[in-house]
Tab-separated table of C-alpha atoms in Angstrom:
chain	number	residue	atom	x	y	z
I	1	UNK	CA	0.000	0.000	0.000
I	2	UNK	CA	2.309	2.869	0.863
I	3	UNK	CA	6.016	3.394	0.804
I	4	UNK	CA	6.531	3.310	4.313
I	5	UNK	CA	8.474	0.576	5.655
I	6	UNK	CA	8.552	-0.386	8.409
I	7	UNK	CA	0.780	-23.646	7.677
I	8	UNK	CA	0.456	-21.912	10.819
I	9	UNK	CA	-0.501	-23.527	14.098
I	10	UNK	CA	-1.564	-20.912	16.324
I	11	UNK	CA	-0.600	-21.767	19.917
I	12	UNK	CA	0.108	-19.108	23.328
I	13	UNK	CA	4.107	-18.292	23.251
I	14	UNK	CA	6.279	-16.496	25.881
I	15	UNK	CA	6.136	-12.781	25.459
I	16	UNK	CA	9.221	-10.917	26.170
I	17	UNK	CA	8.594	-7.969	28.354
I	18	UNK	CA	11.360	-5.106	28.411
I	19	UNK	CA	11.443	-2.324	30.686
I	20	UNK	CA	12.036	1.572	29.227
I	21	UNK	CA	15.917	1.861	29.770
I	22	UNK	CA	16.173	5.106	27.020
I	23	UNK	CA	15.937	8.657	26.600
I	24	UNK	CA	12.579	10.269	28.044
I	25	UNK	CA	12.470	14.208	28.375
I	26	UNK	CA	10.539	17.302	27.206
I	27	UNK	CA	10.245	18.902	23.227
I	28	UNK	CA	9.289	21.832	22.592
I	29	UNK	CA	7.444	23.766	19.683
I	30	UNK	CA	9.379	25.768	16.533
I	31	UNK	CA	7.782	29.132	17.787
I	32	UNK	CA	4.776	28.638	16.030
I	33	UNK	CA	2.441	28.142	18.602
I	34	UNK	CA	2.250	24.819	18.154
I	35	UNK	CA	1.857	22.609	21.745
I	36	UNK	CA	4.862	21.154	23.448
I	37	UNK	CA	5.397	17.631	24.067
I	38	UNK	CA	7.093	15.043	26.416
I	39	UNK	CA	8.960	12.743	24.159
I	40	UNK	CA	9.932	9.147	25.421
I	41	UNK	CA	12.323	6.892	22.909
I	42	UNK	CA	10.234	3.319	23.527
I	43	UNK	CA	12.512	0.219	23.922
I	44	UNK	CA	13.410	-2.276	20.729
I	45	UNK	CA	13.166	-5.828	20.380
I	46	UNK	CA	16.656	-6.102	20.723
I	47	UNK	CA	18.153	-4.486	17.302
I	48	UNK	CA	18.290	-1.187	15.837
I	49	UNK	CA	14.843	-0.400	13.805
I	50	UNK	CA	11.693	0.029	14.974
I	51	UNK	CA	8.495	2.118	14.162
I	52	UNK	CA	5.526	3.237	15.663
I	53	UNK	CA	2.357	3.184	13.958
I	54	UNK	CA	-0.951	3.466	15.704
I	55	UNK	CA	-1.609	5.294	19.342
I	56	UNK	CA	-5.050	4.266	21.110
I	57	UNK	CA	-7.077	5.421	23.749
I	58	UNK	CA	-5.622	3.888	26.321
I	59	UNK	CA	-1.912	4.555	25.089
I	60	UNK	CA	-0.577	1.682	23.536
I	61	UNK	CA	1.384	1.918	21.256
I	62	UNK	CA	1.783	-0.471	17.908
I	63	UNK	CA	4.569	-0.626	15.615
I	64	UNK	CA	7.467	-3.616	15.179
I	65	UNK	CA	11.076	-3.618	15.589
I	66	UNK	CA	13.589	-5.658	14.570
I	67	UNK	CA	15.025	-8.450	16.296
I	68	UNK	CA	19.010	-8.587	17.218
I	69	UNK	CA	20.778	-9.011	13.990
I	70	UNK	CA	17.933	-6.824	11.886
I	71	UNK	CA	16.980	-9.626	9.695
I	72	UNK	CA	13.708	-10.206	11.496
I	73	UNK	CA	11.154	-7.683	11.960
I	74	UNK	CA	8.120	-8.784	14.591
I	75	UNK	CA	4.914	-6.848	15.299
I	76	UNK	CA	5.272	-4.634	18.831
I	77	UNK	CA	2.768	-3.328	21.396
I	78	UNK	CA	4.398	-0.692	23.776
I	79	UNK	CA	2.105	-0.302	27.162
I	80	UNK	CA	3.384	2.330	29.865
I	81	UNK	CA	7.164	1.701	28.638
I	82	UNK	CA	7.420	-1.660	27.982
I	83	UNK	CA	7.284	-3.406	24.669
I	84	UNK	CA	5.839	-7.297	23.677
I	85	UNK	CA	7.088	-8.944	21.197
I	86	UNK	CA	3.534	-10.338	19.401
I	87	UNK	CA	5.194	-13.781	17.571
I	88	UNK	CA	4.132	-14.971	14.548
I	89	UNK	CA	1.742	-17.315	12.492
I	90	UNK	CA	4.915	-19.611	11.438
I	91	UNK	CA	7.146	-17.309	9.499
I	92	UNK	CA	9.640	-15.248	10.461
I	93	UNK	CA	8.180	-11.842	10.060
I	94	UNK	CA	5.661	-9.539	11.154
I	95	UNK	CA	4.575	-6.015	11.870
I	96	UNK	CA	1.743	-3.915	12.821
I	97	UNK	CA	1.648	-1.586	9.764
I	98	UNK	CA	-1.418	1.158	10.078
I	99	UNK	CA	-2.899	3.124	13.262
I	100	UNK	CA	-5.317	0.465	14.636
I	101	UNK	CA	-7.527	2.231	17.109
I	102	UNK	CA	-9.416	-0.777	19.325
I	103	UNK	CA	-8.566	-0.870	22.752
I	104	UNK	CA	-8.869	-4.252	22.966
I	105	UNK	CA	-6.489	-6.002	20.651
I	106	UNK	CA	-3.615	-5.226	17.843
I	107	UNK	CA	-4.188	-6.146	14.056
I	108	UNK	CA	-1.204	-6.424	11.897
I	109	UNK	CA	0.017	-8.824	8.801
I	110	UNK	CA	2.426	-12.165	9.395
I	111	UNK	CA	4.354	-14.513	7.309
I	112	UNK	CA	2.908	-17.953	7.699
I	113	UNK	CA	5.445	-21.338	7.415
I	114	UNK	CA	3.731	-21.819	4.027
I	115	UNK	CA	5.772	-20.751	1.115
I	116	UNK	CA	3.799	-19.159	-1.687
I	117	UNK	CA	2.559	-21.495	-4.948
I	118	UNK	CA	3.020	-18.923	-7.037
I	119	UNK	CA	6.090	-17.207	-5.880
I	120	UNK	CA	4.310	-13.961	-4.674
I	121	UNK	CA	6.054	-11.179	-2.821
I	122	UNK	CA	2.743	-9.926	-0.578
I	123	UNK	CA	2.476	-6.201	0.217
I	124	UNK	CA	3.705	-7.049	3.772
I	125	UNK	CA	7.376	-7.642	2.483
I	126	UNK	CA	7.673	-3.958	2.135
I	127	UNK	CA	7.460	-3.755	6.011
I	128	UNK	CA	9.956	-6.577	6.540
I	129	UNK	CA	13.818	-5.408	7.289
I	130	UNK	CA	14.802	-9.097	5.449
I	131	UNK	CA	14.572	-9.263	1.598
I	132	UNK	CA	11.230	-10.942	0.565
I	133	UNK	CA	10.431	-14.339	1.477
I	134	UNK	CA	7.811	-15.860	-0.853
I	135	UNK	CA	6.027	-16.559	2.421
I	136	UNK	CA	2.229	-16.386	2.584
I	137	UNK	CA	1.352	-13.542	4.648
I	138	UNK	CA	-1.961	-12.855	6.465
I	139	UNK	CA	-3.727	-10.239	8.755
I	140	UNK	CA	-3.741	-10.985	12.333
I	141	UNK	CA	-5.482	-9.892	15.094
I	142	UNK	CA	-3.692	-10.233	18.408
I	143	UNK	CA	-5.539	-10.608	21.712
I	144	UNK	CA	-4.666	-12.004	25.676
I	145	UNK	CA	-1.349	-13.023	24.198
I	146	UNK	CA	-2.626	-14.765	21.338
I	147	UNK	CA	-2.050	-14.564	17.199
I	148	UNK	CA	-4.570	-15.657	15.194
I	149	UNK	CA	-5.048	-15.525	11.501
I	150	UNK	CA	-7.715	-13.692	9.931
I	151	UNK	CA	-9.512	-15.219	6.399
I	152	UNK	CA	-8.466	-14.555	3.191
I	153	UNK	CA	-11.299	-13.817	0.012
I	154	UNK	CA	-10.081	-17.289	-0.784
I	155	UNK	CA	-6.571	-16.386	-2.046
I	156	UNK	CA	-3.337	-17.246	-0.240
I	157	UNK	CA	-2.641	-13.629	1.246
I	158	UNK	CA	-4.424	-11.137	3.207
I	159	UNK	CA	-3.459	-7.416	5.179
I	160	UNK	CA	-4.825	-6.615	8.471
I	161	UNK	CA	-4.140	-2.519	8.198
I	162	UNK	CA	-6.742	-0.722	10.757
I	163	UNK	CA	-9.769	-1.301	13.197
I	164	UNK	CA	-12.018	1.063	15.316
I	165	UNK	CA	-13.085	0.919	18.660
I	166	UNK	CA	-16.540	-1.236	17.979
I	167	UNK	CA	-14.158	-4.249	16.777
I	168	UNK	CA	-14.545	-3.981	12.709
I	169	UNK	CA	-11.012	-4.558	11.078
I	170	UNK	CA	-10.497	-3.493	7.128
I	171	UNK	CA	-7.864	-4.799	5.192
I	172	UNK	CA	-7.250	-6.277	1.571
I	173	UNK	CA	-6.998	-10.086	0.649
I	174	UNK	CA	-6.469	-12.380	-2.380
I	175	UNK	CA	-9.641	-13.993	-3.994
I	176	UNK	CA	-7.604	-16.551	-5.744
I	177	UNK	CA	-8.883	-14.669	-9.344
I	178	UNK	CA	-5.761	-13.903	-11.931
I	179	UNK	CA	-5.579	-10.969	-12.997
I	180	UNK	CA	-4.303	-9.170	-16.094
I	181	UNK	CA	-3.396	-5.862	-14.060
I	182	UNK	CA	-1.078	-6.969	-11.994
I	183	UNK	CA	2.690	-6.384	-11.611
I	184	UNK	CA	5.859	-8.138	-10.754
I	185	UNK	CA	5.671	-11.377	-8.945
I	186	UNK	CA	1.914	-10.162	-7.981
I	187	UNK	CA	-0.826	-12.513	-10.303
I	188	UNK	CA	-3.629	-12.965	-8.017
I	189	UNK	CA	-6.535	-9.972	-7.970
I	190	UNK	CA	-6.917	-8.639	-4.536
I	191	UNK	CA	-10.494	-6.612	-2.407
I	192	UNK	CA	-10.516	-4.904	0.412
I	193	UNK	CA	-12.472	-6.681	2.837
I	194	UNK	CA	-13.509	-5.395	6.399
I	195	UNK	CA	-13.679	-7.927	9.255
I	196	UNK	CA	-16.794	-8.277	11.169
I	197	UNK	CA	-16.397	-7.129	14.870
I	198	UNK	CA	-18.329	-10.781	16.302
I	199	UNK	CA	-17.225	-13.035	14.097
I	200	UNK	CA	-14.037	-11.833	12.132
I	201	UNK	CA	-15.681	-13.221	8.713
I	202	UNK	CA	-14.613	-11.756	5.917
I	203	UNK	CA	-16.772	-8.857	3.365
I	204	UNK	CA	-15.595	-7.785	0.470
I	205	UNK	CA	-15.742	-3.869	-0.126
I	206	UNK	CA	-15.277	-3.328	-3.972
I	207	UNK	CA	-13.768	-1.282	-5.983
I	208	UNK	CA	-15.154	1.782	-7.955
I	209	UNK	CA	-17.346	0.678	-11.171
I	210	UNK	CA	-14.547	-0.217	-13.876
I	211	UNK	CA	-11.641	-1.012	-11.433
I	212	UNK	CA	-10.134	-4.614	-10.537
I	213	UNK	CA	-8.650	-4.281	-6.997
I	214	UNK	CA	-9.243	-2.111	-3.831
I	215	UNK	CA	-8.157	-2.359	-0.659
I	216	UNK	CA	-9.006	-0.702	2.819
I	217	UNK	CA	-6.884	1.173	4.874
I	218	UNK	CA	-8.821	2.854	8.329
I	219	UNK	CA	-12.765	2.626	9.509
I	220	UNK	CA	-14.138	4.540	11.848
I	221	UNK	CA	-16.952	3.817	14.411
I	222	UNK	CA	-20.152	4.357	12.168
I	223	UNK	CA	-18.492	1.755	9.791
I	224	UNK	CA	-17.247	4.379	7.677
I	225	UNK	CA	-14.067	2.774	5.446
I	226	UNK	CA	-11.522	4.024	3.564
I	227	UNK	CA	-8.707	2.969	1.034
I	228	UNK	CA	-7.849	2.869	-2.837
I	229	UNK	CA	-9.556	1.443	-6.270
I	230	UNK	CA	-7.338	0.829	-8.788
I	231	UNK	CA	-5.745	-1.893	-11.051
I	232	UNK	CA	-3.288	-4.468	-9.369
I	233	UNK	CA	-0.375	-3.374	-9.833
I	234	UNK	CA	2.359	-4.509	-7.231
I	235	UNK	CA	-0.499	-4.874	-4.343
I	236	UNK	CA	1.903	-1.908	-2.841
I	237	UNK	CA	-0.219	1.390	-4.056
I	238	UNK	CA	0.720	3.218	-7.382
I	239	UNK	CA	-1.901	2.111	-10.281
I	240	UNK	CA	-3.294	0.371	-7.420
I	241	UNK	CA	-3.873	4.059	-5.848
I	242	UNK	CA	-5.662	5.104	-9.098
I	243	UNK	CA	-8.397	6.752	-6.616
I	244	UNK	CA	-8.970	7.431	-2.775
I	245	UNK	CA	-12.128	5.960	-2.068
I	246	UNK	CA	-15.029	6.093	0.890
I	247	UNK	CA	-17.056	3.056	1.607
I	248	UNK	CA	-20.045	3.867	3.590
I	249	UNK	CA	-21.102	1.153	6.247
I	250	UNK	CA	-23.351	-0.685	3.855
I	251	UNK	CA	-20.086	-1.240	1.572
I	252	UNK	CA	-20.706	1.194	-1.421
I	253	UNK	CA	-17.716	3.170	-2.482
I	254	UNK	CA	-17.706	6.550	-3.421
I	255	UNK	CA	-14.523	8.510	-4.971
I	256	UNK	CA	-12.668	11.479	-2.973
I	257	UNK	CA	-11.159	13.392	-6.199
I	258	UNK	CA	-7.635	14.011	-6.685
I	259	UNK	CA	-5.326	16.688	-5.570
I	260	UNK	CA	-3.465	16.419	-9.315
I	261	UNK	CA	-1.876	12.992	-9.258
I	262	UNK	CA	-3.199	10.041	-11.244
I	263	UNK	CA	-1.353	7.145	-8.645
I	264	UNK	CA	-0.819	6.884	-4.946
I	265	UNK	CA	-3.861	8.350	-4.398
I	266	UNK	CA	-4.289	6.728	-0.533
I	267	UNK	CA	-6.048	7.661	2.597
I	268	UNK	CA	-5.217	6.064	5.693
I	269	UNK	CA	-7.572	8.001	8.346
I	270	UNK	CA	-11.080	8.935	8.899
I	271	UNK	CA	-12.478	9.777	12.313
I	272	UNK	CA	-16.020	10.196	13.539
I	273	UNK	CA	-16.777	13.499	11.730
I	274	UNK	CA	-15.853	11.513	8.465
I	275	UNK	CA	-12.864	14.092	8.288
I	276	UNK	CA	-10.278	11.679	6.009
I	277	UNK	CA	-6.258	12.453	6.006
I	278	UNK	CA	-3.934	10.717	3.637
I	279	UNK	CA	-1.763	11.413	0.933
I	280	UNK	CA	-1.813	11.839	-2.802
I	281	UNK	CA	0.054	12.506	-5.512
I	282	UNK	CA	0.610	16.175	-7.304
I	283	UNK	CA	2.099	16.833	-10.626
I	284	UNK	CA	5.885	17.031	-10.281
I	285	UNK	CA	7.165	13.565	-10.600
I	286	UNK	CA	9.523	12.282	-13.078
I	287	UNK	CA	6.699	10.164	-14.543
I	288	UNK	CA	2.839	9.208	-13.212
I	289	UNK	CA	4.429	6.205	-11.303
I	290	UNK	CA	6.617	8.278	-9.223
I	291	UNK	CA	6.103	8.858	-5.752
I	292	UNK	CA	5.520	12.596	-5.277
I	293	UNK	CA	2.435	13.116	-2.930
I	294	UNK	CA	1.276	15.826	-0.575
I	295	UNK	CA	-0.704	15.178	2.443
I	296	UNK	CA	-4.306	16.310	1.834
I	297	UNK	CA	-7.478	16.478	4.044
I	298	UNK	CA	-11.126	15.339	2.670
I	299	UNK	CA	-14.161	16.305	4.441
I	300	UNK	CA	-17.713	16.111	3.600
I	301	UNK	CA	-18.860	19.900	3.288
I	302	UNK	CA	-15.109	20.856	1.872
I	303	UNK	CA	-13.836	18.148	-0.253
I	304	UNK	CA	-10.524	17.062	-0.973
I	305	UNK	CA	-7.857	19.879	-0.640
I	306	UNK	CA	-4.090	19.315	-0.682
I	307	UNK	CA	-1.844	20.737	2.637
I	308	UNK	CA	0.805	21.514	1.278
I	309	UNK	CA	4.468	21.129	2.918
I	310	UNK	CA	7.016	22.545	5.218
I	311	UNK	CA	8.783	25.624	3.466
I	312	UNK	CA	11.312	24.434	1.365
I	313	UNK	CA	10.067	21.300	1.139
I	314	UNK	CA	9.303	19.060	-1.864
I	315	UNK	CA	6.712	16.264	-0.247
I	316	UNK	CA	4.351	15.440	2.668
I	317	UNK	CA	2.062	12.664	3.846
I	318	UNK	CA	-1.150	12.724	5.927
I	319	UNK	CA	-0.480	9.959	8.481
I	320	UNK	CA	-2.557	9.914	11.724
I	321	UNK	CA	-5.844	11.430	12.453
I	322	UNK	CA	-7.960	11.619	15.756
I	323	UNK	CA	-11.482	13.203	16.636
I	324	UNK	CA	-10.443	16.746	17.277
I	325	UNK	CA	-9.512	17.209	13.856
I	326	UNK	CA	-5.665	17.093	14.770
I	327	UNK	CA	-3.504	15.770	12.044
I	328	UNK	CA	-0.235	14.238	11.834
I	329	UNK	CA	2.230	13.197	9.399
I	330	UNK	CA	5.550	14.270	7.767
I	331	UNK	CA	7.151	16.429	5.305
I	332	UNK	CA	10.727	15.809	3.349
I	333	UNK	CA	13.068	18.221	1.992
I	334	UNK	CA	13.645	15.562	-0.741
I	335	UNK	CA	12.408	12.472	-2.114
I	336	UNK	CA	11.630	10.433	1.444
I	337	UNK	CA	14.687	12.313	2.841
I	338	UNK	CA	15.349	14.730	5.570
I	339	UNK	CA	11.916	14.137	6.353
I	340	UNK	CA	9.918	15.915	9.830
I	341	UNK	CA	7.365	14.989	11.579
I	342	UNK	CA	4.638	17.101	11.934
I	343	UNK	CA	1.320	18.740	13.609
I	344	UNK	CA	-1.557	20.067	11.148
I	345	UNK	CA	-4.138	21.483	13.215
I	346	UNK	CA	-6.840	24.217	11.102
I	347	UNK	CA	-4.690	23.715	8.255
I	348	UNK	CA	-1.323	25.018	9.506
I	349	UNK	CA	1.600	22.661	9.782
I	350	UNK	CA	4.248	22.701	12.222
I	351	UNK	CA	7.633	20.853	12.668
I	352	UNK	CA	7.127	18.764	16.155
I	353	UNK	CA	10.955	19.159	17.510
I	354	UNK	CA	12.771	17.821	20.724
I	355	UNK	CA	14.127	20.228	22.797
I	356	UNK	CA	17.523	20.876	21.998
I	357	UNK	CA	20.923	18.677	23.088
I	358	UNK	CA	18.630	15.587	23.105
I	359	UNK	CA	19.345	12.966	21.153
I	360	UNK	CA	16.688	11.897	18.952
I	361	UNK	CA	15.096	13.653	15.670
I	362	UNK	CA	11.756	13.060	14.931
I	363	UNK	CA	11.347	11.710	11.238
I	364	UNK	CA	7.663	11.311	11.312
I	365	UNK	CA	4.276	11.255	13.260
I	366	UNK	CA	2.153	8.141	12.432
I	367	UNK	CA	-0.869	8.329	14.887
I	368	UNK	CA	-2.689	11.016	17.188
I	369	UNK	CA	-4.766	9.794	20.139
I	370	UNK	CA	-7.677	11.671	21.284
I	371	UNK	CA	-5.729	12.519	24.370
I	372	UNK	CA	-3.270	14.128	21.502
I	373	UNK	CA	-0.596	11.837	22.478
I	374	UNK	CA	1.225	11.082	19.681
I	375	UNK	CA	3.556	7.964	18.115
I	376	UNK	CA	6.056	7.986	15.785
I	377	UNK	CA	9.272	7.609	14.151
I	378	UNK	CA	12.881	8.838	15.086
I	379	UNK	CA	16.545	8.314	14.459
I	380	UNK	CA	18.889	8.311	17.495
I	381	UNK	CA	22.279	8.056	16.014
I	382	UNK	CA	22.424	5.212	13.704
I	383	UNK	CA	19.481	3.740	15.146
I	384	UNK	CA	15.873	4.282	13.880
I	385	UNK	CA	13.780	4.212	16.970
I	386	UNK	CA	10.012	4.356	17.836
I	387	UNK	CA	8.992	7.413	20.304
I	388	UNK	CA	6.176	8.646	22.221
I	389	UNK	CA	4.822	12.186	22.253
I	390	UNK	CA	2.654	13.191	25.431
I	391	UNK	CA	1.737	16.554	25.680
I	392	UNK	CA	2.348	18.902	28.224
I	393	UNK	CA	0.824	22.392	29.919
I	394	UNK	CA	-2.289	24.311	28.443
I	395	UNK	CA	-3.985	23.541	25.464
């Protein structure tokens, strides 16, 4: 789906617990106005990656980090400083990729011991630190210590991305069709599907009327969806991202616009208001496949408008979204480079920075709480670390 990286017998494993040994202290704003946070670096699995991805209401934190070595990348829950390691379903990999906002359990995709028929690289192996595997790979959702798999559309692979707080879970899967459209080592046609709350069955949501593939990226509380319609492509966005799409609960779809771009067109938030974050392409890029978005913001009464970037910079993605309206993202100097994370609150965005002589730079902001707590991504000398942004005095 987007750029960013970051036969199975389920059975209750060990869960590693460890404690918050790193760098915790204050950040402040860029003089903007904007609010200023407490950051906390959260603990790794044991090597030197790891990403944040979703905040809920209660604070926990998903992501994955890799394990010592950096050739395996597991899914990760953080709760009040300390991180579990969330297994597998057989493989060797998995990750929790999107903000997931139950407060019950974590959904996320995992390689199963099953090595793909037909040699397919799944749109999880973008999220892997390893090269690709030609491992099945499924959505999971993980609960009391348990990983279970969720059902495919009758294909070998499926992607858990995001859930709300009533249970639902969206995703895409494989329904086993070939199809023309596709790209690469991808041959089989792929839906996205949302996840009943009850019984975790499987519902296709379709694509827009004359496209082959969609898939589902965040749902909000009403059963409000949203994701892309497109062809097939590499199951990874691009021609697949032909158009950002809105399901309403009953499953019909209904196309955002564009901002300019004709790929990568790809929301990954809506909250209760129906306000929908994401990003998009604009015209710029070296040719229509190139990756070149903005961040933009969709609403019912306003439509889809683009929000631009940091001064100076070239790109910027729409990442995290909560009920206030608060957005959260980041914005690159160059092509997924130098890249900030940042606050977009009534349109204006701000750099979120530490407070200087600390040790960590923030590279991103994937999820906003309704608390406005905040997780992300940052680098602490050759280390890419996940952090936690709590914020402090007035609002």
């Amino acid at each position: 789906m987007t750029h960013r990286s970051v036969p199975a017998v389920l059975a209750a494993v060990a869960l590693p617990v460890v404690l918050l040994s790193a760098w915790s202290g204050p950040a402040v704003a860029d003089g903007t106005g904007a609010p200023a946070y407490r950051i906390t670096e959260l603990p790794s699995l044991g090597g030197s990656i790891s990403t944040a991805t979703g905040v809920n209401d209660r604070g926990w934190i998903t992501g994955s980090s890799t394990l010592a070595g950096d050739r395996i990348t597991h899914a990760a829950l953080w709760r009040s400083g300390r991180v579990t390691d969330l297994g597998t379903l057989g493989g060797d990999n998995s990750a929790a990729v999107f903000s997931s906002h139950s407060n019950r359990f974590v959904v996320g995709v995992a390689e199963t011991a099953a090595v793909n028929p037909d040699g397919e690289d799944w749109s999880c192996s973008v999220f892997f630190a390893a090269a690709a595997s030609h491992h099945d790979c499924v959505g999971f959702v993980w609960q009391d210590g348990r990983m279970r798999p969720l059902p495919t559309l009758g294909g070998h692979n499926g992607f858990a991305a995001g859930s709300n707080r009533r249970g639902d879970i969206v995703g895409w899967a494989e329904n086993g069709r070939l199809d023309p459209t596709c790209s690469g080592t991808q041959i089989r046609q792929f839906r996205a599907v949302r996840w009943d709350a009850r019984t975790h069955r499987a519902h296709e949501l379709p694509p827009l009327p004359g496209d082959s593939t969609s898939a589902a990226t965040a749902i909000n509380d009403r059963g409000d969806a949203v994701g892309i319609s497109g062809a097939c492509g590499f199951a990874v966005g691009g021609v697949s991202a032909a158009h950002a799409v809105r399901w309403d609960a009953d499953g019909t779809p209904h196309d955002l616009g564009r901002i300019g771009g004709v790929q990568w067109n790809t929301p990954v938030a809506i909250n209760e208001r129906g306000l929908i974050t994401g990003f998009a392409n604009v015209p710029g890029g070296a040719t229509p496949a190139s990756f070149y978005p903005n961040a933009f913001a969709w609403s019912p009464r306003s439509g889809i408008r683009t929000l631009g970037t940091l001064p100076g910079d070239v790109l910027s993605e729409g990442l995290g979204l909560n009920d206030h309206g608060q957005i959260v993202g980041e914005s690159c100097q160059a092509h997924l480079a130098n890249c900030r994370a940042v606050l977009i609150e009534d349109g204006h965005m701000t750099a979120l920075r530490p407070q200087a002589g600390t040790p960590l730079t923030l590279l991103d902001a994937d999820d906003i709480n309704d608390q406005g707590t905040i997780a992300g991504t940052a680098r602490h000398g050759a280390s890419t670390v996940a952090y936690a942004a709590e914020p402090v005095g007035p609002r």
